[in-house]
Tab-separated table of C-alpha atoms and ligand atoms in Angstrom:
chain	number	residue	atom	x	y	z
A	1	MET	CA	-6.243	-23.646	-47.355
A	2	ILE	CA	-7.760	-21.534	-44.592
A	3	ASN	CA	-6.854	-17.853	-44.367
A	4	LEU	CA	-6.071	-17.340	-40.698
A	5	ASN	CA	-6.247	-13.556	-41.072
A	6	THR	CA	-10.011	-13.913	-40.865
A	7	TYR	CA	-9.387	-15.527	-37.475
A	8	GLY	CA	-7.281	-12.576	-36.349
A	9	TRP	CA	-3.765	-13.692	-37.343
A	10	ASN	CA	-1.635	-10.618	-38.074
A	11	ASP	CA	1.936	-9.313	-38.585
A	12	LYS	CA	2.549	-8.911	-34.883
A	13	LEU	CA	1.618	-12.519	-34.139
A	14	ASN	CA	3.722	-13.647	-37.053
A	15	ARG	CA	6.724	-11.736	-35.699
A	16	LEU	CA	6.229	-13.332	-32.280
A	17	LYS	CA	6.213	-16.735	-33.938
A	18	GLN	CA	9.381	-15.969	-35.898
A	19	GLU	CA	11.102	-14.882	-32.686
A	20	SER	CA	10.131	-18.097	-30.926
A	21	ALA	CA	12.092	-21.329	-31.070
A	22	TYR	CA	9.327	-22.922	-33.128
A	23	LYS	CA	9.138	-20.818	-36.249
A	24	ASN	CA	9.052	-23.855	-38.532
A	25	LEU	CA	6.092	-25.531	-36.883
A	26	THR	CA	2.376	-24.942	-37.516
A	27	HIS	CA	0.434	-22.205	-35.769
A	28	GLY	CA	-3.255	-22.048	-35.050
A	29	ARG	CA	-5.952	-20.700	-32.783
A	30	ILE	CA	-7.798	-22.641	-30.124
A	31	CYS	CA	-11.518	-22.951	-30.958
A	32	ILE	CA	-12.695	-25.252	-28.194
A	33	VAL	CA	-11.136	-26.732	-25.090
A	34	HIS	CA	-12.264	-30.181	-24.005
A	35	ARG	CA	-10.742	-31.678	-20.886
A	36	THR	CA	-7.240	-32.288	-22.191
A	37	CYS	CA	-7.916	-31.968	-25.895
A	38	TYR	CA	-7.684	-28.676	-27.707
A	39	GLU	CA	-9.324	-28.098	-31.081
A	40	VAL	CA	-7.004	-25.857	-33.063
A	41	ILE	CA	-7.846	-24.170	-36.353
A	42	SER	CA	-4.823	-23.833	-38.656
A	43	GLU	CA	-4.170	-23.091	-42.318
A	44	ASN	CA	-4.563	-26.811	-42.952
A	45	GLY	CA	-7.846	-27.220	-41.134
A	46	LEU	CA	-8.927	-28.324	-37.687
A	47	PHE	CA	-6.542	-30.333	-35.495
A	48	GLN	CA	-7.158	-32.221	-32.256
A	49	CYS	CA	-4.195	-31.355	-30.073
A	50	GLU	CA	-2.738	-32.172	-26.690
A	51	LEU	CA	-0.145	-30.327	-24.636
A	52	THR	CA	3.442	-31.440	-24.201
A	53	GLY	CA	4.397	-32.291	-20.634
A	54	ASN	CA	6.574	-29.208	-20.606
A	55	MET	CA	3.618	-26.954	-21.223
A	56	MET	CA	1.816	-28.368	-18.207
A	57	TYR	CA	4.728	-28.410	-15.788
A	58	GLY	CA	4.513	-25.886	-12.946
A	59	LYS	CA	1.562	-24.088	-14.494
A	60	SER	CA	-1.437	-22.829	-12.635
A	61	ASN	CA	-4.863	-23.461	-14.096
A	62	SER	CA	-5.252	-20.028	-15.645
A	63	GLU	CA	-1.954	-20.379	-17.530
A	64	PHE	CA	-3.167	-23.332	-19.562
A	65	PRO	CA	-4.315	-22.351	-23.059
A	66	CYS	CA	-7.916	-21.211	-23.392
A	67	THR	CA	-10.297	-20.536	-26.283
A	68	GLY	CA	-8.863	-17.812	-28.494
A	69	ASP	CA	-5.193	-18.431	-27.612
A	70	TRP	CA	-2.677	-18.711	-30.451
A	71	VAL	CA	-0.490	-21.798	-30.202
A	72	ILE	CA	2.257	-23.566	-32.108
A	73	PHE	CA	1.986	-27.293	-32.622
A	74	GLN	CA	3.646	-30.269	-34.235
A	75	PRO	CA	1.109	-32.054	-36.446
A	76	PHE	CA	1.021	-35.844	-36.682
A	77	ASP	CA	-1.334	-38.339	-38.353
A	78	GLU	CA	-4.028	-36.636	-40.348
A	79	ASN	CA	-5.512	-34.156	-37.939
A	80	LYS	CA	-3.729	-34.595	-34.641
A	81	GLY	CA	-1.082	-32.448	-33.027
A	82	ILE	CA	1.016	-31.694	-29.969
A	83	ILE	CA	1.020	-28.118	-28.727
A	84	VAL	CA	4.559	-27.067	-27.861
A	85	TYR	CA	4.201	-23.343	-27.309
A	86	MET	CA	1.664	-20.630	-26.677
A	87	LEU	CA	2.244	-17.154	-28.058
A	88	PRO	CA	2.291	-14.476	-25.331
A	89	ARG	CA	-1.233	-13.756	-24.226
A	90	GLU	CA	-3.016	-10.510	-24.894
A	91	ARG	CA	-6.406	-9.154	-23.979
A	92	THR	CA	-7.467	-12.205	-22.007
A	93	LEU	CA	-10.746	-12.165	-20.163
A	94	TYR	CA	-10.453	-13.742	-16.716
A	95	ARG	CA	-12.791	-14.215	-13.825
A	96	LYS	CA	-12.289	-15.380	-10.291
A	97	LYS	CA	-13.078	-19.055	-10.095
A	98	SER	CA	-16.102	-19.562	-7.876
A	99	GLY	CA	-15.411	-21.088	-4.519
A	100	THR	CA	-11.807	-19.853	-4.391
A	101	VAL	CA	-10.208	-16.729	-2.987
A	102	ALA	CA	-7.563	-16.074	-5.575
A	103	ASP	CA	-7.793	-18.566	-8.418
A	104	LYS	CA	-8.220	-17.051	-11.825
A	105	GLN	CA	-9.950	-18.738	-14.720
A	106	ALA	CA	-9.189	-17.715	-18.288
A	107	ILE	CA	-12.361	-17.371	-20.342
A	108	ALA	CA	-11.050	-16.231	-23.714
A	109	SER	CA	-7.941	-14.688	-25.191
A	110	TYR	CA	-7.108	-12.163	-27.887
A	111	VAL	CA	-10.511	-10.598	-27.414
A	112	ASP	CA	-11.334	-7.211	-28.944
A	113	LYS	CA	-14.890	-6.794	-27.786
A	114	ALA	CA	-16.871	-8.394	-24.988
A	115	PHE	CA	-20.644	-8.376	-25.255
A	116	ILE	CA	-22.256	-8.410	-21.839
A	117	VAL	CA	-25.629	-9.991	-22.536
A	118	GLN	CA	-28.626	-9.530	-20.268
A	119	SER	CA	-32.262	-10.197	-21.089
A	120	LEU	CA	-34.933	-7.551	-20.631
A	121	ASP	CA	-36.805	-9.519	-17.978
A	122	ASP	CA	-35.850	-10.425	-14.423
A	123	ASN	CA	-32.285	-10.989	-15.526
A	124	PHE	CA	-31.658	-7.308	-16.195
A	125	ASN	CA	-29.375	-6.022	-13.463
A	126	VAL	CA	-27.315	-2.851	-13.685
A	127	ARG	CA	-25.004	-3.837	-10.847
A	128	ARG	CA	-24.106	-7.075	-12.602
A	129	ALA	CA	-23.420	-5.178	-15.812
A	130	GLU	CA	-21.023	-2.907	-13.887
A	131	ARG	CA	-19.228	-5.961	-12.513
A	132	PHE	CA	-18.638	-7.331	-16.020
A	133	MET	CA	-17.570	-3.888	-17.254
A	134	ALA	CA	-14.991	-3.639	-14.485
A	135	GLN	CA	-13.367	-6.966	-15.323
A	136	ILE	CA	-13.473	-6.430	-19.080
A	137	SER	CA	-11.990	-2.945	-19.102
A	138	GLU	CA	-9.141	-4.063	-16.862
A	139	GLU	CA	-7.955	-6.216	-19.783
A	140	GLN	CA	-8.037	-3.526	-22.484
A	141	ILE	CA	-11.039	-5.207	-24.039
A	142	LYS	CA	-13.977	-3.062	-25.177
A	143	PRO	CA	-17.137	-3.827	-23.199
A	144	ILE	CA	-20.548	-3.549	-24.870
A	145	LEU	CA	-23.890	-4.019	-23.166
A	146	VAL	CA	-26.494	-6.039	-25.050
A	147	LEU	CA	-30.035	-6.008	-23.704
A	148	ASN	CA	-31.728	-8.935	-25.408
A	149	LYS	CA	-35.296	-10.271	-25.709
A	150	ALA	CA	-36.669	-6.809	-26.487
A	151	ASP	CA	-39.700	-8.551	-28.000
A	152	LEU	CA	-40.876	-9.527	-24.512
A	153	GLY	CA	-41.850	-5.937	-23.859
A	154	PHE	CA	-40.114	-3.674	-21.380
A	155	ASP	CA	-40.307	-0.200	-19.911
A	156	LYS	CA	-37.918	1.639	-22.210
A	157	GLN	CA	-37.774	4.824	-20.171
A	158	LYS	CA	-37.047	2.985	-16.952
A	159	ILE	CA	-34.278	0.938	-18.548
A	160	GLU	CA	-32.711	3.970	-20.210
A	161	LYS	CA	-32.640	5.783	-16.893
A	162	GLN	CA	-30.961	2.845	-15.194
A	163	VAL	CA	-28.236	2.429	-17.798
A	164	LYS	CA	-27.600	6.136	-18.367
A	165	HIS	CA	-24.170	6.115	-16.713
A	166	ILE	CA	-23.233	2.911	-18.572
A	167	ALA	CA	-24.364	4.323	-21.921
A	168	ARG	CA	-22.062	7.311	-21.406
A	169	GLN	CA	-19.091	4.930	-21.224
A	170	ILE	CA	-19.845	2.026	-23.556
A	171	PRO	CA	-22.183	1.178	-26.454
A	172	VAL	CA	-25.543	-0.254	-25.470
A	173	PHE	CA	-27.577	-2.356	-27.912
A	174	ILE	CA	-31.165	-3.442	-27.538
A	175	THR	CA	-31.722	-6.686	-29.433
A	176	SER	CA	-34.141	-9.486	-30.090
A	177	ILE	CA	-33.600	-12.580	-32.168
A	178	CYS	CA	-37.079	-11.993	-33.573
A	179	GLN	CA	-36.115	-8.510	-34.788
A	180	PRO	CA	-33.525	-9.010	-37.556
A	181	GLU	CA	-32.628	-5.340	-37.848
A	182	THR	CA	-31.335	-5.378	-34.271
A	183	ILE	CA	-29.083	-8.336	-35.104
A	184	LEU	CA	-27.793	-6.627	-38.235
A	185	ARG	CA	-26.828	-3.565	-36.210
A	186	LEU	CA	-24.876	-5.784	-33.854
A	187	ARG	CA	-23.178	-7.539	-36.748
A	188	GLU	CA	-22.075	-4.274	-38.327
A	189	PHE	CA	-20.364	-3.473	-35.080
A	190	ILE	CA	-17.954	-6.424	-35.391
A	191	ALA	CA	-15.189	-5.796	-37.906
A	192	GLU	CA	-13.300	-8.351	-39.981
A	193	GLY	CA	-10.590	-10.098	-38.010
A	194	GLU	CA	-12.025	-8.928	-34.705
A	195	THR	CA	-12.832	-11.307	-31.882
A	196	ALA	CA	-15.982	-10.842	-29.846
A	197	VAL	CA	-16.842	-12.854	-26.755
A	198	PHE	CA	-20.375	-13.213	-25.357
A	199	VAL	CA	-20.747	-13.354	-21.585
A	200	GLY	CA	-23.668	-13.258	-19.178
A	201	SER	CA	-26.061	-15.381	-17.148
A	202	SER	CA	-27.554	-18.607	-18.429
A	203	GLY	CA	-30.621	-18.289	-20.627
A	204	VAL	CA	-30.210	-14.658	-21.684
A	205	GLY	CA	-29.679	-15.620	-25.332
A	206	LYS	CA	-25.906	-15.635	-25.905
A	207	SER	CA	-25.954	-18.726	-28.125
A	208	SER	CA	-29.097	-17.524	-29.902
A	209	LEU	CA	-27.371	-14.235	-30.712
A	210	VAL	CA	-24.225	-15.993	-31.913
A	211	ASN	CA	-26.335	-18.266	-34.119
A	212	ALA	CA	-28.379	-15.369	-35.480
A	213	LEU	CA	-25.206	-13.391	-36.236
A	214	CYS	CA	-23.791	-16.338	-38.156
A	215	GLU	CA	-26.845	-16.839	-40.346
A	216	GLU	CA	-25.985	-16.029	-43.955
A	217	SER	CA	-29.301	-14.360	-44.450
A	218	ILE	CA	-30.527	-13.026	-41.185
A	219	LEU	CA	-33.759	-11.707	-42.661
A	220	LEU	CA	-34.819	-15.116	-43.854
A	221	THR	CA	-33.812	-17.241	-40.946
A	222	SER	CA	-33.716	-15.241	-37.778
A	223	ASP	CA	-36.991	-16.551	-36.399
A	224	ILE	CA	-36.341	-20.183	-37.248
A	225	SER	CA	-34.684	-20.958	-33.950
A	226	LEU	CA	-37.851	-19.812	-32.188
A	227	SER	CA	-40.142	-21.840	-34.424
A	228	THR	CA	-38.164	-25.078	-34.418
A	229	GLY	CA	-39.208	-25.558	-30.815
A	230	LYS	CA	-36.064	-27.494	-30.070
A	231	GLY	CA	-36.129	-26.255	-26.513
A	232	ARG	CA	-33.311	-24.782	-24.604
A	233	HIS	CA	-29.789	-25.910	-25.055
A	234	THR	CA	-27.508	-24.814	-22.268
A	235	SER	CA	-23.952	-24.233	-23.426
A	236	THR	CA	-21.352	-26.251	-21.633
A	237	ARG	CA	-18.158	-24.965	-23.171
A	238	ARG	CA	-16.510	-21.939	-24.680
A	239	GLU	CA	-16.727	-22.237	-28.397
A	240	MET	CA	-15.345	-20.116	-31.209
A	241	VAL	CA	-17.091	-19.697	-34.557
A	242	LEU	CA	-16.429	-17.635	-37.640
A	243	MET	CA	-19.105	-15.118	-38.615
A	244	ASN	CA	-19.347	-15.196	-42.424
A	245	SER	CA	-15.619	-14.601	-42.714
A	246	SER	CA	-15.821	-11.247	-40.981
A	247	GLY	CA	-15.285	-11.656	-37.290
A	248	VAL	CA	-14.743	-14.353	-34.720
A	249	LEU	CA	-17.413	-15.012	-32.123
A	250	ILE	CA	-16.832	-16.856	-28.865
A	251	ASP	CA	-19.898	-18.169	-27.060
A	252	THR	CA	-19.500	-18.971	-23.366
A	253	PRO	CA	-21.658	-20.928	-20.909
A	254	GLY	CA	-23.717	-18.797	-18.549
A	255	VAL	CA	-22.156	-18.175	-15.169
A	256	ARG	CA	-24.061	-17.802	-11.943
A	257	GLU	CA	-21.293	-15.849	-10.362
A	258	PHE	CA	-18.735	-13.606	-12.010
A	259	GLY	CA	-16.071	-12.849	-9.398
A	260	LEU	CA	-13.601	-10.061	-10.051
A	261	ALA	CA	-9.999	-11.065	-10.702
A	262	ILE	CA	-8.401	-7.644	-10.969
A	263	ASP	CA	-5.263	-6.236	-9.434
A	264	ASP	CA	-5.688	-2.547	-9.755
A	265	THR	CA	-8.828	-0.513	-9.421
A	266	ASP	CA	-8.044	2.459	-11.677
A	267	SER	CA	-10.055	1.203	-14.622
A	268	LEU	CA	-12.928	0.429	-12.250
A	269	ALA	CA	-12.930	4.054	-11.050
A	270	GLU	CA	-12.704	5.177	-14.633
A	271	ILE	CA	-15.571	3.127	-16.030
A	272	LEU	CA	-17.908	4.016	-13.159
A	273	GLU	CA	-16.956	7.705	-13.581
A	274	ILE	CA	-15.644	7.947	-10.019
A	275	SER	CA	-12.315	9.245	-11.320
A	276	ASP	CA	-14.050	12.277	-12.865
A	277	TYR	CA	-14.844	13.475	-9.346
A	278	ALA	CA	-11.798	12.003	-7.590
A	279	LYS	CA	-9.509	14.387	-9.486
A	280	SER	CA	-10.701	17.205	-7.250
A	281	CYS	CA	-10.383	15.416	-3.895
A	282	ARG	CA	-8.173	17.291	-1.450
A	283	PHE	CA	-5.854	14.329	-0.857
A	284	LYS	CA	-4.159	12.506	-3.732
A	285	ASP	CA	-4.606	9.158	-1.970
A	286	CYS	CA	-8.207	9.832	-0.966
A	287	LYS	CA	-10.194	6.599	-0.594
A	288	HIS	CA	-13.517	8.446	-0.878
A	289	ILE	CA	-14.912	7.026	2.333
A	290	ASN	CA	-14.831	9.742	4.978
A	291	GLU	CA	-11.867	11.994	4.182
A	292	PRO	CA	-12.277	15.748	4.470
A	293	GLY	CA	-12.476	17.522	1.119
A	294	CYS	CA	-13.551	14.342	-0.715
A	295	ASN	CA	-15.153	15.485	-3.921
A	296	VAL	CA	-16.611	12.037	-4.636
A	297	ILE	CA	-18.683	12.074	-1.450
A	298	GLU	CA	-19.654	15.646	-2.176
A	299	ALA	CA	-20.880	14.565	-5.621
A	300	VAL	CA	-22.956	11.798	-4.006
A	301	ASN	CA	-24.474	14.235	-1.497
A	302	SER	CA	-25.300	16.791	-4.157
A	303	GLY	CA	-26.887	14.128	-6.370
A	304	ALA	CA	-24.374	14.592	-9.216
A	305	LEU	CA	-23.150	11.035	-8.681
A	306	ASP	CA	-25.745	8.287	-8.183
A	307	ARG	CA	-25.368	6.858	-4.681
A	308	LYS	CA	-26.043	3.345	-5.987
A	309	VAL	CA	-23.186	3.641	-8.482
A	310	TYR	CA	-20.904	4.923	-5.723
A	311	GLU	CA	-21.872	2.002	-3.472
A	312	SER	CA	-21.359	-0.405	-6.336
A	313	TYR	CA	-17.886	1.068	-6.826
A	314	LEU	CA	-16.994	0.570	-3.144
A	315	LYS	CA	-18.224	-3.023	-3.243
A	316	LEU	CA	-16.333	-3.934	-6.410
A	317	ARG	CA	-13.205	-2.171	-5.187
A	318	ARG	CA	-13.295	-4.124	-1.920
A	319	GLU	CA	-13.634	-7.328	-3.894
A	320	ALA	CA	-10.712	-6.396	-6.166
A	321	TRP	CA	-8.525	-5.506	-3.201
A	322	HIS	CA	-9.413	-8.782	-1.557
A	323	PHE	CA	-8.561	-10.724	-4.707
A	324	SER	CA	-5.236	-9.008	-5.270
A	325	ALA	CA	-4.168	-9.355	-1.607
A	326	SER	CA	-5.055	-13.070	-1.635
A	327	GLU	CA	-3.319	-13.557	-4.954
A	328	TYR	CA	-0.200	-11.888	-3.609
A	329	GLU	CA	-0.222	-14.168	-0.563
A	330	LYS	CA	-0.780	-17.173	-2.775
A	331	ARG	CA	2.139	-16.286	-5.036
A	332	LYS	CA	4.355	-15.830	-2.005
A	333	ARG	CA	3.279	-19.236	-0.670
A	334	ASP	CA	3.845	-20.883	-4.070
A	335	LYS	CA	7.281	-19.320	-4.255
A	336	SER	CA	8.368	-20.487	-0.822
A	337	PHE	CA	6.966	-23.929	-1.573
A	338	SER	CA	8.966	-24.255	-4.800
A	339	LYS	CA	12.039	-23.012	-2.917
A	340	LEU	CA	11.492	-25.790	-0.379
A	341	VAL	CA	11.171	-28.348	-3.167
A	342	ASP	CA	14.425	-27.093	-4.722
A	343	GLU	CA	16.219	-27.378	-1.368
A	344	VAL	CA	14.981	-30.907	-0.814
A	345	LYS	CA	16.127	-31.824	-4.322
A	346	LYS	CA	19.560	-30.302	-3.677
A	347	ARG	CA	19.901	-32.107	-0.369
A	348	LYS	CA	18.933	-35.380	-2.008
A	349	ALA	CA	21.544	-34.770	-4.722
A	350	SER	CA	24.281	-34.221	-2.163
A	351	PHE	CA	23.704	-37.570	-0.406
B	401	GTP	N1	-38.331	-14.101	-26.736
B	401	GTP	C1	-37.031	-14.224	-26.961
B	401	GTP	N2	-36.425	-15.369	-26.625
B	401	GTP	C2	-35.100	-15.473	-26.858
B	401	GTP	C3	-34.345	-14.421	-27.435
B	401	GTP	N3	-33.057	-14.820	-27.514
B	401	GTP	C4	-33.016	-16.064	-27.010
B	401	GTP	N4	-34.237	-16.460	-26.609
B	401	GTP	C5	-34.617	-17.748	-26.012
B	401	GTP	O1	-34.038	-17.863	-24.708
B	401	GTP	C6	-33.654	-19.200	-24.416
B	401	GTP	C7	-32.196	-19.272	-24.004
B	401	GTP	O2	-31.363	-18.882	-25.071
B	401	GTP	P1	-29.859	-19.340	-25.232
B	401	GTP	O3	-29.353	-18.680	-26.454
B	401	GTP	O4	-29.732	-20.806	-25.113
B	401	GTP	O5	-29.227	-18.666	-23.932
B	401	GTP	P2	-27.690	-18.706	-23.453
B	401	GTP	O6	-27.382	-17.346	-22.934
B	401	GTP	O7	-26.832	-19.233	-24.514
B	401	GTP	O8	-27.775	-19.716	-22.222
B	401	GTP	P3	-26.576	-20.658	-21.615
B	401	GTP	O9	-25.951	-21.390	-22.747
B	401	GTP	O10	-27.265	-21.543	-20.647
B	401	GTP	O11	-25.608	-19.727	-20.941
B	401	GTP	C8	-33.957	-19.993	-25.687
B	401	GTP	O12	-35.203	-20.645	-25.518
B	401	GTP	C9	-34.060	-18.942	-26.771
B	401	GTP	O13	-34.901	-19.308	-27.834
B	401	GTP	C10	-35.028	-13.223	-27.804
B	401	GTP	O14	-34.478	-12.246	-28.322
B	401	GTP	N5	-36.375	-13.189	-27.533
B	402	MG	MG1	-25.562	-20.873	-24.608
B	403	ZN	ZN1	-12.216	11.373	-2.385
């Protein structure tokens, strides 16, 4: 029998299950999502599940279960099941789906910590790290910056200077899969029952880190993946694994574009330290663009606030505003469309 507490099951989730209409069915957590098949880990092992029609009806893409969601299912045969219910979502990491204006995509749910992975070569990009931080902190998930491939050699002073404002807000780790002590430090940072998701561009080493963290004996095996010469394996799906029974890791495929899907920009201002200065703006609703008595602009002019961080804030805020306005419009459209459908149905019924 599998102890689901190691996967993050707790009293609160149990209460939610008891309050649902399905308290006598099996619960489990989604490890991997294939097209229409969901792999669910439960007390009785791994089940291949599908959704009931009801769970699909009238749902937008982002409301379908994702990796990390807790679901209730009816088992059948040996290891098959039908998912009938999803426990209310918490701490879900979303992003804006590329090529859309307001479509969200759920990356992982019930996440405690999100590791933003960048490699210490051309991939390193402070602005991109800020973008991830903004999305992650909006969801009450703890962001952590991981700068990987330290063995390649990098200008430590230059990097430290660039991430100074980030390091004031969130933990920053410098890692290398060839330096076991750096992996151990990362592992110690993930507590039992916690869920950590790894996000970042393709090729930065997310899967390598997840694999290294899962090795029983990191000291003995950490350099094996380099020496096997298997070549690169690009991840194609979001996959959940258990780290030596003390933490759940979710690996994700690299994304070229990580669009913001956030509705309010307070946490953005907070994480980029704009709110520290905004408190002293003359107007409560100051937008920090050209208002008189704007303390944010003053801080930029005096050099207290890095102009690049300020510009990054404006850019991300514009993007967030754009997303939330488009999402609002979309919801309104969806609503009036479903109203229309209802009316047509009613009219048909009265013939
Ligand atoms: N030198 C060095 N190479 C590394 C390190 N970590 C990972 N790599 C290598 O970088 C390449 C890409 O690593 P992956 O772990 O597949 O990267 P990923 O982020 O999972 O990539 P996607 O799945 O495409 O998103 C592999 O060849 C790894 O061996 C590191 O710390 N140092
Ligand atoms: Mg990968
Ligand atoms: Zn202002």
